[in-house]
Amino acid sequence: MSLKGKVAFFVTTNFHKFSEARHVLAEHGVATAMLRIEAIEIQDDNLEGIAKASVRDAVEKSGLPVLVEDAGLFIDALKGFPGPYSSYVYRTLGTRGVLKLMEGTDKRNAYFYSVIAFHSPERVSPKCFHGKVEGRITLNEQGNQGFGYDPIFEPRGGAGITFAEMTTAMKNRLSHRAQALRKFAVWYRST
Ligand code: IMP
């Protein structure tokens, strides 16, 4: 195992996501850079399928060792919606729209799920790492840090505040993305 030369490019256009990833990977001795290429994003009801298709495409386009993430918010009261459609729902309904869908329900359980797919020109197929954080959907938006659904998601073990009320370091102690990335980093360092 060597600490030298471990680098993986993170394919995203979301700077918040990249920034969270950079901190986690740095703690584990993996350097990263943001790669802003348009990797295809297929429609699928399976996060791993989406991430794998994107990461294959990204390697083909860049010729680099790359990471792609696909994540989603799964809300119990909405039978797992928006799940793999989280990005579309965020763009169309937004956090307010999701709160509206949940008006009048006390069942607020939800979880974030992340699939990190790694692939490189030397590999035959992508390798995936998973992370999950349970929590609840708040009644109102709270906080202005982070991105996406952060203002309405209160993670379990987070002292009753939303991801949007946390620093990146605090969010990284609990988040779905950080968990998946830690698994990746441990594996990558051992290769
Ligand atoms: P994607 O992985 O970028 O496709 O994420 C799907 C959707 O979930 C996007 O609308 C993101 O904003 C949202 N999302 C993913 N991860 C997070 C997170 O850590 N906090 C809040 N929203 C997230």
Tab-separated table of C-alpha atoms and ligand atoms in Angstrom:
chain	number	residue	atom	x	y	z
A	1	MET	CA	0.000	0.000	0.000
A	2	SER	CA	1.363	3.409	-0.942
A	3	LEU	CA	0.135	6.885	-0.099
A	4	LYS	CA	1.740	8.298	-3.222
A	5	GLY	CA	-0.064	8.908	-6.464
A	6	LYS	CA	-3.586	8.139	-5.291
A	7	VAL	CA	-5.828	10.437	-7.243
A	8	ALA	CA	-9.375	10.102	-8.516
A	9	PHE	CA	-11.255	12.731	-10.511
A	10	PHE	CA	-14.753	13.520	-9.250
A	11	VAL	CA	-17.189	14.061	-12.106
A	12	THR	CA	-19.795	16.620	-11.110
A	13	THR	CA	-21.011	20.111	-11.816
A	14	ASN	CA	-22.080	20.534	-8.180
A	15	PHE	CA	-19.365	22.365	-6.281
A	16	HIS	CA	-20.901	21.586	-2.864
A	17	LYS	CA	-20.798	17.891	-3.608
A	18	PHE	CA	-17.215	18.133	-4.764
A	19	SER	CA	-16.185	20.130	-1.725
A	20	GLU	CA	-17.669	17.524	0.642
A	21	ALA	CA	-15.924	14.759	-1.312
A	22	ARG	CA	-12.571	16.528	-1.340
A	23	HIS	CA	-12.509	16.783	2.463
A	24	VAL	CA	-13.392	13.134	3.019
A	25	LEU	CA	-10.923	11.862	0.431
A	26	ALA	CA	-8.126	14.105	1.720
A	27	GLU	CA	-8.571	12.665	5.224
A	28	HIS	CA	-7.885	9.264	3.685
A	29	GLY	CA	-4.894	10.286	1.579
A	30	VAL	CA	-6.697	10.385	-1.771
A	31	ALA	CA	-6.321	13.552	-3.840
A	32	THR	CA	-9.160	14.656	-6.067
A	33	ALA	CA	-10.051	17.285	-8.622
A	34	MET	CA	-13.387	18.322	-10.023
A	35	LEU	CA	-13.957	17.124	-13.571
A	36	ARG	CA	-16.693	19.093	-15.254
A	37	ILE	CA	-17.654	16.841	-18.126
A	38	GLU	CA	-21.176	15.982	-19.151
A	39	ALA	CA	-21.406	12.275	-18.406
A	40	ILE	CA	-24.662	10.706	-19.582
A	41	GLU	CA	-27.307	10.184	-16.916
A	42	ILE	CA	-29.683	7.410	-17.863
A	43	GLN	CA	-33.219	7.171	-16.439
A	44	ASP	CA	-33.366	4.122	-14.207
A	45	ASP	CA	-35.022	3.252	-10.928
A	46	ASN	CA	-31.729	1.965	-9.606
A	47	LEU	CA	-29.021	4.361	-8.377
A	48	GLU	CA	-26.211	1.869	-8.992
A	49	GLY	CA	-27.281	1.359	-12.605
A	50	ILE	CA	-27.302	5.114	-13.174
A	51	ALA	CA	-23.894	5.641	-11.541
A	52	LYS	CA	-22.291	2.769	-13.469
A	53	ALA	CA	-23.528	4.003	-16.848
A	54	SER	CA	-22.277	7.524	-16.076
A	55	VAL	CA	-18.865	6.425	-14.867
A	56	ARG	CA	-18.262	4.222	-17.924
A	57	ASP	CA	-19.129	7.171	-20.129
A	58	ALA	CA	-16.872	9.506	-18.110
A	59	VAL	CA	-13.862	7.175	-18.468
A	60	GLU	CA	-14.483	6.867	-22.187
A	61	LYS	CA	-14.572	10.661	-22.528
A	62	SER	CA	-11.652	11.502	-20.218
A	63	GLY	CA	-9.327	8.491	-20.119
A	64	LEU	CA	-8.865	9.184	-16.376
A	65	PRO	CA	-9.595	7.330	-13.109
A	66	VAL	CA	-12.962	8.825	-12.169
A	67	LEU	CA	-15.658	8.838	-9.533
A	68	VAL	CA	-19.319	9.477	-10.220
A	69	GLU	CA	-21.996	9.705	-7.572
A	70	ASP	CA	-25.678	9.144	-7.832
A	71	ALA	CA	-27.680	9.974	-4.729
A	72	GLY	CA	-31.317	10.191	-3.771
A	73	LEU	CA	-33.708	11.086	-0.970
A	74	PHE	CA	-36.163	8.314	-0.083
A	75	ILE	CA	-39.212	9.408	1.937
A	76	ASP	CA	-41.176	6.689	3.762
A	77	ALA	CA	-44.536	8.479	3.694
A	78	LEU	CA	-44.186	8.875	-0.089
A	79	LYS	CA	-43.251	5.197	-0.561
A	80	GLY	CA	-39.615	6.022	-1.296
A	81	PHE	CA	-40.326	8.964	-3.607
A	82	PRO	CA	-38.450	10.894	-4.986
A	83	GLY	CA	-35.617	8.293	-4.762
A	84	PRO	CA	-33.890	7.966	-8.155
A	85	TYR	CA	-35.944	10.923	-9.402
A	86	SER	CA	-34.606	13.264	-6.699
A	87	SER	CA	-32.806	15.511	-9.115
A	88	TYR	CA	-35.841	16.008	-11.359
A	89	VAL	CA	-38.140	16.546	-8.375
A	90	TYR	CA	-35.736	19.064	-6.871
A	91	ARG	CA	-35.679	21.021	-10.139
A	92	THR	CA	-39.444	20.945	-10.572
A	93	LEU	CA	-41.043	20.912	-7.090
A	94	GLY	CA	-38.094	21.981	-4.952
A	95	THR	CA	-37.902	21.577	-1.195
A	96	ARG	CA	-41.134	23.571	-0.698
A	97	GLY	CA	-42.984	21.246	-3.071
A	98	VAL	CA	-41.789	18.219	-1.145
A	99	LEU	CA	-42.892	19.786	2.146
A	100	LYS	CA	-46.280	20.430	0.576
A	101	LEU	CA	-46.624	16.778	-0.469
A	102	MET	CA	-46.038	15.872	3.164
A	103	GLU	CA	-48.461	18.321	4.714
A	104	GLY	CA	-50.581	16.723	7.410
A	105	THR	CA	-48.427	13.634	7.877
A	106	ASP	CA	-46.566	12.864	11.121
A	107	LYS	CA	-44.637	10.082	9.432
A	108	ARG	CA	-41.483	12.069	8.602
A	109	ASN	CA	-38.883	9.261	8.261
A	110	ALA	CA	-36.590	9.453	5.269
A	111	TYR	CA	-33.094	8.512	4.241
A	112	PHE	CA	-30.431	9.646	1.826
A	113	TYR	CA	-28.664	6.983	-0.198
A	114	SER	CA	-25.449	7.429	-2.153
A	115	VAL	CA	-23.765	5.212	-4.698
A	116	ILE	CA	-20.195	6.116	-5.585
A	117	ALA	CA	-18.968	4.407	-8.740
A	118	PHE	CA	-15.265	4.253	-9.531
A	119	HIS	CA	-13.854	3.296	-12.909
A	120	SER	CA	-10.572	3.752	-14.757
A	121	PRO	CA	-9.104	2.898	-18.164
A	122	GLU	CA	-7.287	-0.104	-16.593
A	123	ARG	CA	-10.409	-1.668	-15.137
A	124	VAL	CA	-12.817	-4.048	-16.835
A	125	SER	CA	-15.860	-2.841	-14.928
A	126	PRO	CA	-16.799	-0.109	-12.423
A	127	LYS	CA	-16.728	-0.724	-8.673
A	128	CYS	CA	-19.463	0.704	-6.440
A	129	PHE	CA	-19.582	1.820	-2.813
A	130	HIS	CA	-22.757	2.610	-0.890
A	131	GLY	CA	-23.707	4.928	1.970
A	132	LYS	CA	-26.954	5.662	3.773
A	133	VAL	CA	-28.105	8.118	6.423
A	134	GLU	CA	-31.466	7.879	8.160
A	135	GLY	CA	-33.292	10.934	9.381
A	136	ARG	CA	-36.488	12.890	9.122
A	137	ILE	CA	-38.077	15.539	6.944
A	138	THR	CA	-38.570	18.742	8.916
A	139	LEU	CA	-41.795	20.755	8.878
A	140	ASN	CA	-40.041	23.853	7.515
A	141	GLU	CA	-36.823	24.716	5.731
A	142	GLN	CA	-34.011	25.296	8.221
A	143	GLY	CA	-30.500	26.599	7.511
A	144	ASN	CA	-28.718	27.917	4.468
A	145	GLN	CA	-25.564	25.818	4.125
A	146	GLY	CA	-25.141	22.937	1.715
A	147	PHE	CA	-27.389	22.238	-1.254
A	148	GLY	CA	-30.429	20.400	-2.543
A	149	TYR	CA	-32.664	18.934	0.132
A	150	ASP	CA	-30.273	19.837	2.972
A	151	PRO	CA	-32.650	22.451	4.518
A	152	ILE	CA	-35.419	19.882	5.047
A	153	PHE	CA	-33.378	16.847	6.148
A	154	GLU	CA	-32.501	16.307	9.786
A	155	PRO	CA	-30.107	13.340	10.083
A	156	ARG	CA	-30.337	10.934	13.002
A	157	GLY	CA	-27.477	11.596	15.435
A	158	GLY	CA	-27.161	15.195	14.305
A	159	ALA	CA	-28.416	16.918	17.476
A	160	GLY	CA	-31.737	17.883	15.899
A	161	ILE	CA	-30.448	20.197	13.189
A	162	THR	CA	-30.651	19.890	9.414
A	163	PHE	CA	-27.724	19.304	7.057
A	164	ALA	CA	-28.175	22.929	5.980
A	165	GLU	CA	-27.420	24.066	9.536
A	166	MET	CA	-24.144	22.118	9.641
A	167	THR	CA	-20.605	22.855	8.552
A	168	THR	CA	-19.158	20.581	5.865
A	169	ALA	CA	-17.141	18.789	8.555
A	170	MET	CA	-20.294	18.059	10.598
A	171	LYS	CA	-22.244	16.899	7.566
A	172	ASN	CA	-19.342	14.657	6.582
A	173	ARG	CA	-19.469	12.877	9.931
A	174	LEU	CA	-22.950	11.610	9.117
A	175	SER	CA	-23.741	11.841	5.434
A	176	HIS	CA	-24.514	9.113	2.923
A	177	ARG	CA	-21.876	10.562	0.557
A	178	ALA	CA	-19.110	10.613	3.183
A	179	GLN	CA	-19.845	7.008	4.169
A	180	ALA	CA	-19.647	5.779	0.586
A	181	LEU	CA	-16.497	7.816	-0.080
A	182	ARG	CA	-14.740	6.491	3.025
A	183	LYS	CA	-15.352	2.941	1.820
A	184	PHE	CA	-13.999	3.880	-1.589
A	185	ALA	CA	-10.893	5.575	-0.123
A	186	VAL	CA	-10.006	2.626	2.093
A	187	TRP	CA	-10.304	0.264	-0.860
A	188	TYR	CA	-8.462	2.584	-3.269
A	189	ARG	CA	-5.543	3.043	-0.913
A	190	SER	CA	-5.210	-0.713	-0.636
A	191	THR	CA	-5.009	-1.276	-4.395
B	1	IMP	P1	-27.570	13.604	-7.795
B	1	IMP	O1	-26.751	12.524	-7.156
B	1	IMP	O2	-26.745	14.834	-7.988
B	1	IMP	O3	-28.306	13.158	-9.018
B	1	IMP	O4	-28.619	14.004	-6.682
B	1	IMP	C1	-29.999	13.857	-6.832
B	1	IMP	C2	-30.725	14.957	-6.107
B	1	IMP	O5	-30.605	14.757	-4.708
B	1	IMP	C3	-30.236	16.358	-6.417
B	1	IMP	O6	-31.328	17.213	-6.543
B	1	IMP	C4	-29.431	16.729	-5.219
B	1	IMP	O7	-29.541	18.108	-4.963
B	1	IMP	C5	-30.065	15.899	-4.110
B	1	IMP	N1	-29.041	15.507	-3.167
B	1	IMP	C6	-28.068	14.582	-3.346
B	1	IMP	N2	-27.260	14.543	-2.287
B	1	IMP	C7	-27.718	15.488	-1.437
B	1	IMP	C8	-27.265	15.948	-0.165
B	1	IMP	O8	-26.240	15.540	0.384
B	1	IMP	N3	-28.011	16.904	0.387
B	1	IMP	C9	-29.129	17.427	-0.193
B	1	IMP	N4	-29.580	17.057	-1.370
B	1	IMP	C10	-28.866	16.079	-1.992
